Amino acid sequence: MEGNRVETSQIRKGPWKAEEDEVLINHVKKYGPRDWSSIRSKGLLQRTGKSCRLRWVNKLRPNLKNGCKFTAEEERVVIELQAQFGNKWAKIATYLPGRTDNDVKNFWSSRQKRLARILQNSGTPSSSSSSSSRSLKVKKQTHGFHDVPVMEAPKLSSSMDELSYSKGQSFSSSYLDNSQTTIKAEQFPELVNPNLYTDANMAQLELMSRGTTPYAEAQSQVFFPEIPQPQPYLTLSLESQDLLAKFEDPCFSQVFAPMDVPELEGGNLNVVEQPFLEPVTSTGFGAKEEADNPMTPDAFFDDFPADMFDQMEPLPSPSE
DNA sequence: AACCCTACCAACCGCCAGGAA
DNA sequence: CTTCCTGGCGGTTGGTAGGGT
């Protein structure tokens, strides 16, 4: 029958046109964000109800942060909530105003890909491709306490290449056993649970994995100076976080551990009372465990070769 | 300039749950 | 109770832009 019905073969797919968006918006204005299938049955659009709903939710809905990169703050929220809820993107998205489940999903997906690649490179350093991801340069920082060099990468077994990091899976601590170093997992929870990497410290790992850091020569020897655990966590101000995001600087943050999550504007994160890191394995590793190591950050640097910063670019002062 | 690689994004697909008939 | 429809959600794919070599 011709009439209202749109035959299956006439269903439109692919990118939406502005006219279609307009029709959809008008429909929502009239009837609200529901009855998606009626849009097609009325012959307004040759799109499935599903498609209409998706378009509205992901692109046309008001107050969406379309085209905005995830801030460091949002990133940390996603990381924490993913650890808490798993891949419940819709749920996680409810804690991120202006973000959709698709946004969160895409963000996480890229992040996982990147992490997998980094860790793979850790196992096979020579496999680093000619094209690196967006240039992430190691820069010397002048931020005092945060003036932290890239930490040494653990030596990973070749089986790392086959690891899958999806579904919030944690490292087996046995992988760390292959390291010649002594890694205090409670100080480097990222090494135990890759989900805890933030973009910033992933960037560090990436550099290390490629062996292109000024410390490459030191990678064969292992030094993992014990680092004072921030109390309770190293907390950077939001301003610092933003600064970090702007500079994409891998050194200036979250080297020790992710920090606690400040309240988001509007108190949208009120349910996130759980500290960032719960013990992620049965080994009892957990960020909450405090290091009783009295070493100071300065002492931390004392363990690195004196010339290790020589090849680093100076970081522009934040005031610049 | 051309090619390659990665990140990002939009959209589709398949599955599932809930409600109506 | 069963079936069908619809909406919601997570996974996946394909296109594109940008940066490096």
Coordinates of C-alpha atoms (C1' of nucleotides) in Angstrom, one line a residue:
Chain A
M1 CA 0.0 0.0 0.0
E2 CA 1.3 3.5 -0.7
G3 CA -0.3 5.9 1.7
N4 CA 1.3 6.5 5.1
R5 CA 3.3 3.4 5.1
V6 CA 6.9 3.6 4.2
E7 CA 8.2 0.4 2.7
T8 CA 11.2 -1.2 4.3
S9 CA 13.1 -0.7 1.1
Q10 CA 12.5 3.1 1.4
I11 CA 14.0 3.4 4.8
R12 CA 16.7 5.9 4.7
K13 CA 20.0 5.3 6.3
G14 CA 23.2 7.1 6.6
P15 CA 24.0 10.7 7.5
W16 CA 21.1 13.0 8.4
K17 CA 20.2 16.0 6.3
A18 CA 19.4 19.3 7.8
E19 CA 15.8 19.0 6.6
E20 CA 15.4 15.7 8.3
D21 CA 16.7 17.2 11.5
E22 CA 14.3 19.9 11.2
V23 CA 11.4 17.5 10.8
L24 CA 12.6 15.5 13.8
I25 CA 12.9 18.6 15.9
N26 CA 9.5 19.8 15.0
H27 CA 8.1 16.4 15.9
V28 CA 9.7 16.5 19.3
K29 CA 8.5 20.0 19.9
K30 CA 4.9 18.9 19.2
Y31 CA 4.9 15.5 20.9
G32 CA 7.9 15.3 23.0
P33 CA 10.8 12.8 22.7
R34 CA 8.6 9.7 22.3
D35 CA 6.5 7.9 19.7
W36 CA 9.5 7.6 17.5
S37 CA 8.0 5.0 15.3
S38 CA 5.1 7.3 14.5
I39 CA 7.5 9.6 12.7
R40 CA 7.8 7.0 10.1
S41 CA 4.2 5.8 10.2
K42 CA 3.1 9.4 9.6
G43 CA 5.3 9.6 6.6
L44 CA 7.3 12.5 8.1
L45 CA 10.6 10.8 7.7
Q46 CA 11.8 7.7 6.0
R47 CA 13.8 6.7 9.0
T48 CA 13.1 4.0 11.6
G49 CA 11.9 5.1 15.0
K50 CA 15.2 3.8 16.3
S51 CA 17.2 6.0 14.0
C52 CA 15.1 9.0 14.9
R53 CA 15.5 8.4 18.6
L54 CA 19.2 8.0 18.2
R55 CA 19.5 11.1 16.2
W56 CA 17.7 13.1 18.8
V57 CA 19.5 11.6 21.8
N58 CA 22.9 11.9 20.3
K59 CA 22.8 15.1 18.3
L60 CA 19.7 17.2 18.5
R61 CA 18.9 17.1 22.1
P62 CA 19.5 20.5 23.8
N63 CA 22.5 21.1 25.9
L64 CA 24.7 18.6 24.3
K65 CA 28.4 19.2 24.3
N66 CA 28.8 18.4 20.7
G67 CA 32.3 18.6 19.5
C68 CA 33.9 19.2 22.8
K69 CA 36.7 17.0 23.9
F70 CA 36.3 15.3 27.2
T71 CA 37.9 17.4 29.9
A72 CA 40.4 15.9 32.3
E73 CA 37.6 16.1 34.8
E74 CA 35.2 14.2 32.7
E75 CA 37.8 11.7 31.8
R76 CA 38.4 10.9 35.4
V77 CA 34.7 10.6 36.1
V78 CA 34.4 8.1 33.2
I79 CA 37.3 6.1 34.5
E80 CA 36.0 6.0 37.9
L81 CA 32.4 5.2 37.0
Q82 CA 33.5 2.6 34.5
A83 CA 35.4 0.9 37.2
Q84 CA 32.3 1.1 39.4
F85 CA 29.6 0.2 36.9
G86 CA 31.3 -1.5 34.1
N87 CA 30.3 -0.7 30.5
K88 CA 27.1 0.9 31.5
W89 CA 27.5 3.8 29.3
A90 CA 24.0 5.2 29.6
K91 CA 24.4 5.2 33.3
I92 CA 27.8 6.7 33.2
A93 CA 26.5 9.4 30.8
T94 CA 23.9 10.5 33.4
Y95 CA 26.8 11.8 35.5
L96 CA 28.2 13.8 32.7
P97 CA 25.9 16.6 31.7
G98 CA 25.8 17.1 28.0
R99 CA 27.4 13.8 27.2
T100 CA 25.6 10.9 25.7
D101 CA 26.2 7.2 26.2
N102 CA 27.6 7.2 22.7
D103 CA 30.0 9.9 23.6
V104 CA 31.2 8.0 26.6
K105 CA 31.3 4.8 24.7
N106 CA 33.4 6.3 21.9
F107 CA 35.7 8.0 24.4
W108 CA 36.2 4.8 26.2
S109 CA 36.7 2.8 23.1
S110 CA 39.4 5.1 21.8
R111 CA 41.0 5.1 25.1
Q112 CA 41.1 1.3 25.3
K113 CA 42.5 1.1 21.8
R114 CA 45.2 3.5 22.7
L115 CA 46.0 1.7 25.9
A116 CA 46.1 -1.7 24.2
R117 CA 48.5 -0.3 21.6
I118 CA 50.7 1.2 24.2
L119 CA 50.9 -2.0 26.2
Q120 CA 51.5 -4.0 23.1
N121 CA 54.3 -1.8 22.2
S122 CA 55.6 -2.3 25.7
G123 CA 56.0 -6.0 24.8
T124 CA 57.5 -5.3 21.4
P125 CA 59.2 -2.0 21.4
S126 CA 60.4 -2.4 17.9
S127 CA 57.0 -2.7 16.6
S128 CA 56.3 0.9 17.1
S129 CA 55.0 2.3 13.9
S130 CA 56.5 5.1 12.0
S131 CA 53.5 7.2 12.8
S132 CA 53.0 7.9 16.3
S133 CA 49.9 9.2 17.8
R134 CA 49.6 12.8 18.4
S135 CA 52.9 14.0 19.4
L136 CA 53.3 13.9 23.1
K137 CA 56.6 15.3 24.1
V138 CA 58.3 14.8 27.4
K139 CA 58.8 18.1 28.8
K140 CA 60.6 19.2 31.8
Q141 CA 58.2 20.7 34.3
T142 CA 58.8 23.4 36.7
H143 CA 56.0 22.7 39.0
G144 CA 57.9 21.6 42.1
F145 CA 56.2 18.7 43.5
H146 CA 54.6 17.8 40.3
D147 CA 57.9 17.9 38.5
V148 CA 57.9 14.3 38.1
P149 CA 59.8 12.3 35.6
V150 CA 58.3 9.6 33.6
M151 CA 58.2 6.5 35.6
E152 CA 59.9 3.4 34.5
A153 CA 57.9 1.0 32.6
P154 CA 57.5 -2.4 34.0
K155 CA 59.0 -5.1 31.9
L156 CA 56.1 -7.0 30.5
S157 CA 56.0 -10.5 29.5
S158 CA 55.4 -11.3 25.9
S159 CA 52.1 -12.6 26.8
M160 CA 51.1 -9.1 27.3
D161 CA 50.5 -8.9 23.6
E162 CA 47.6 -11.1 24.0
L163 CA 46.0 -9.4 26.8
S164 CA 42.6 -8.1 26.5
Y165 CA 41.6 -5.1 28.5
S166 CA 38.0 -4.9 27.8
K167 CA 35.2 -5.3 30.4
G168 CA 37.2 -3.7 33.1
Q169 CA 39.5 -6.6 33.2
S170 CA 42.4 -6.2 35.5
F171 CA 46.0 -7.1 35.1
S172 CA 47.0 -10.2 36.7
S173 CA 49.7 -9.3 39.1
S174 CA 51.6 -12.2 37.7
Y175 CA 52.5 -10.1 34.8
L176 CA 54.2 -7.8 37.1
D177 CA 56.1 -10.7 38.5
N178 CA 58.1 -10.9 35.3
S179 CA 59.4 -7.5 36.0
Q180 CA 62.8 -7.3 37.3
T181 CA 61.7 -4.5 39.5
T182 CA 59.8 -4.3 42.6
I183 CA 56.7 -2.4 41.9
K184 CA 54.5 -1.3 44.7
A185 CA 51.2 -1.8 43.2
E186 CA 49.5 0.3 45.7
Q187 CA 51.7 3.1 44.5
F188 CA 51.1 2.4 40.8
P189 CA 47.6 1.1 40.6
E190 CA 47.6 1.7 36.9
L191 CA 50.0 -1.1 36.5
V192 CA 47.7 -3.5 38.2
N193 CA 44.5 -2.2 36.6
P194 CA 45.0 -0.6 33.2
N195 CA 41.6 0.9 33.5
L196 CA 43.1 3.4 35.9
Y197 CA 45.3 5.0 33.3
T198 CA 44.3 8.5 32.5
D199 CA 45.2 10.0 29.3
A200 CA 48.0 11.8 30.9
N201 CA 49.8 8.8 32.4
M202 CA 49.0 6.7 29.4
A203 CA 50.9 9.2 27.4
Q204 CA 53.9 8.6 29.5
L205 CA 53.5 4.9 29.0
E206 CA 53.3 5.4 25.3
L207 CA 56.5 7.2 25.3
M208 CA 58.2 4.6 27.3
S209 CA 56.8 1.8 25.3
R210 CA 58.3 3.3 22.2
G211 CA 61.6 3.7 23.9
T212 CA 61.9 7.2 22.7
T213 CA 62.1 8.8 26.0
P214 CA 65.3 10.3 27.3
Y215 CA 65.2 7.4 29.7
A216 CA 65.3 4.8 27.0
E217 CA 68.7 3.8 27.9
A218 CA 67.7 3.3 31.4
Q219 CA 64.9 1.0 30.6
S220 CA 67.1 -2.0 30.7
Q221 CA 68.0 -1.2 34.2
V222 CA 65.2 -1.0 36.6
F223 CA 64.7 1.6 39.0
F224 CA 61.4 2.2 40.5
P225 CA 62.1 4.5 43.3
E226 CA 59.5 4.4 45.9
I227 CA 57.2 7.3 45.8
P228 CA 55.4 8.8 48.6
Q229 CA 51.8 8.1 48.3
P230 CA 49.8 11.3 48.2
Q231 CA 47.6 11.7 51.2
P232 CA 45.1 10.4 50.4
Y233 CA 45.8 11.1 46.8
L234 CA 47.6 13.7 45.0
T235 CA 45.0 16.2 44.2
L236 CA 45.4 18.7 41.5
S237 CA 43.2 21.7 41.3
L238 CA 40.7 21.9 38.5
E239 CA 42.8 24.7 37.2
S240 CA 45.7 22.5 37.1
Q241 CA 43.8 19.8 35.4
D242 CA 42.6 22.2 32.7
L243 CA 46.1 23.4 32.3
L244 CA 47.2 19.9 31.9
A245 CA 44.6 19.2 29.3
K246 CA 45.7 22.3 27.4
F247 CA 49.3 21.3 27.3
E248 CA 48.7 17.7 26.9
D249 CA 51.6 17.3 29.1
P250 CA 52.3 13.8 30.2
C251 CA 54.4 14.7 33.1
F252 CA 52.3 17.0 35.1
S253 CA 49.7 14.8 36.4
Q254 CA 48.5 11.6 37.8
V255 CA 51.8 10.0 37.8
F256 CA 51.4 8.5 41.2
A257 CA 47.8 7.7 41.2
P258 CA 44.6 9.2 40.0
M259 CA 43.3 11.7 42.4
D260 CA 40.0 12.0 44.1
V261 CA 37.2 13.4 42.1
P262 CA 36.2 16.9 43.1
E263 CA 32.6 17.6 42.9
L264 CA 31.4 18.5 39.5
E265 CA 29.5 21.6 38.9
G266 CA 26.0 21.3 40.0
G267 CA 26.7 18.4 42.2
N268 CA 26.2 15.9 39.4
L269 CA 28.6 13.5 40.9
N270 CA 27.0 13.2 44.2
V271 CA 26.9 9.5 44.1
V272 CA 30.5 9.1 43.6
E273 CA 31.4 8.8 47.1
Q274 CA 33.5 5.8 46.6
P275 CA 37.2 6.7 46.5
F276 CA 38.7 6.5 43.1
L277 CA 40.5 3.3 43.7
E278 CA 39.2 0.3 45.5
P279 CA 41.3 -2.7 45.7
V280 CA 41.1 -4.1 42.2
T281 CA 42.5 -7.5 42.8
S282 CA 42.4 -10.0 45.5
T283 CA 46.0 -9.4 46.2
G284 CA 45.0 -6.6 48.5
F285 CA 46.5 -3.9 46.4
G286 CA 44.6 -0.7 46.7
A287 CA 45.3 2.9 46.4
K288 CA 44.0 3.5 49.8
E289 CA 46.8 1.7 51.3
E290 CA 49.2 4.3 52.4
A291 CA 52.8 4.2 51.6
D292 CA 54.8 4.5 54.7
N293 CA 57.6 5.6 52.7
P294 CA 59.0 8.9 53.8
M295 CA 60.7 9.6 50.6
T296 CA 60.1 13.1 49.4
P297 CA 59.5 14.1 45.8
D298 CA 62.9 15.7 45.7
A299 CA 64.4 12.5 46.9
F300 CA 62.5 10.8 44.2
F301 CA 64.3 12.8 41.6
D302 CA 67.6 12.1 43.2
D303 CA 67.3 8.6 41.9
F304 CA 67.3 9.6 38.3
P305 CA 70.3 10.3 36.2
A306 CA 71.3 13.9 36.5
D307 CA 71.2 14.4 32.7
M308 CA 67.9 12.8 32.2
F309 CA 66.1 16.1 31.6
D310 CA 68.6 17.3 29.1
Q311 CA 66.6 16.4 26.1
M312 CA 63.5 17.7 27.4
E313 CA 61.9 20.8 26.2
P314 CA 61.1 23.4 28.7
L315 CA 57.5 23.7 29.4
P316 CA 56.0 27.1 28.8
S317 CA 55.1 28.7 32.0
P318 CA 51.4 28.4 32.8
S319 CA 51.3 32.1 33.0
E320 CA 52.3 32.4 29.4
Chain B
dA1 C1' 52.8 15.7 -2.2
dA2 C1' 51.5 11.2 -1.2
dC3 C1' 50.9 7.8 1.9
dC4 C1' 50.0 5.9 6.4
dC5 C1' 48.2 5.7 10.9
dT6 C1' 45.4 7.1 14.7
dA7 C1' 41.8 9.5 16.9
dC8 C1' 37.3 10.9 16.7
dC9 C1' 32.6 10.7 15.5
dA10 C1' 28.2 9.3 13.6
dA11 C1' 25.3 5.8 12.7
dC12 C1' 23.8 1.1 12.4
dC13 C1' 23.1 -3.6 14.2
dG14 C1' 21.6 -7.0 17.4
dC15 C1' 19.9 -8.2 21.8
dC16 C1' 17.0 -7.5 25.6
dA17 C1' 13.3 -5.9 28.6
dG18 C1' 8.8 -4.0 29.3
dG19 C1' 4.3 -3.2 27.9
dA20 C1' 0.2 -3.8 25.1
dA21 C1' -2.8 -6.7 22.4
Chain C
dC1 C1' 0.3 -17.1 28.5
dT2 C1' 2.1 -15.8 24.2
dT3 C1' 3.2 -12.8 20.6
dC4 C1' 4.4 -8.6 18.8
dC5 C1' 6.1 -3.9 19.1
dT6 C1' 8.8 -0.4 20.8
dG7 C1' 12.4 1.7 23.1
dG8 C1' 16.9 1.4 25.3
dC9 C1' 21.5 -0.1 25.5
dG10 C1' 26.0 -1.9 24.3
dG11 C1' 29.0 -3.3 20.5
dT12 C1' 30.7 -2.5 16.1
dT13 C1' 31.6 -0.4 11.8
dG14 C1' 32.7 3.1 8.4
dG15 C1' 33.9 7.8 7.2
dT16 C1' 36.8 11.7 8.0
dA17 C1' 40.2 14.8 9.7
dG18 C1' 44.7 15.6 11.3
dG19 C1' 49.4 14.7 12.0
dG20 C1' 53.7 12.3 11.0
dT21 C1' 57.0 10.3 7.8

